[in-house]
Amino acid sequence: MSDCIFCRIAAGEIPADIIYEDEDIVAFRDINPQAPQHIQIIPKRHIETILDLTDDDITLTGRMVLVANKIAREAGIAERGYRLVFNCRRDAGQEVFHIHLHLLGGRRMNWPPG
Ligand code: 5GP
Ligand code: ZN
């Protein structure tokens, strides 16, 4: 989708600090980080919300989690721990309607989340 900011990042049309890329997935630093490490892991394919996932996407979403783990290890936050978040729709505060897995780490997280 040409008007989707994350599709445009995946296509290289908008600059981003990309730290991982493969055939199906891109990961880049969040523009407004909420932790010392705040990275977005996205599929290259446009999927609006996690409610739109189907059985065909099980491997894709599993691989997104494994990419997050790999980045966490490389960033040196795996041992201490980190948080992975999918925001879905309004009550969760979803702002970008192209699914993205937030990887947050490098500080102690609060629970419950705000
Ligand atoms: P949401 O609230 O939809 O789960 O999170 C969207 C995230 O995308 C936010 O953390 C926001 O800072 C990030 N974001 C929005 N636009 C851009 C952008 O153009 N570039 C980057 N790197 N991050 C963005
Ligand atoms: Zn998109």
mmCIF file of C-alpha atoms and ligand atoms in Angstrom, residues 1 4 6-7 46-47 97-98, ligand 2:
data_model
loop_
_atom_site.group_PDB
_atom_site.id
_atom_site.type_symbol
_atom_site.label_atom_id
_atom_site.label_comp_id
_atom_site.label_asym_id
_atom_site.label_seq_id
_atom_site.Cartn_x
_atom_site.Cartn_y
_atom_site.Cartn_z
ATOM 1 C CA MET A 1 0.000 0.000 0.000
ATOM 2 C CA CYS A 4 1.351 3.056 4.378
ATOM 3 C CA PHE A 6 5.767 0.909 7.029
ATOM 4 C CA CYS A 7 5.243 -0.399 3.481
ATOM 5 C CA HIS A 46 0.963 -5.181 4.222
ATOM 6 C CA ILE A 47 -1.225 -6.685 6.976
ATOM 7 C CA PHE A 97 -1.975 -0.039 10.633
ATOM 8 C CA HIS A 98 0.692 -2.385 9.285
HETATM 9 ZN ZN ZN B 2 1.804 -1.409 4.969
#
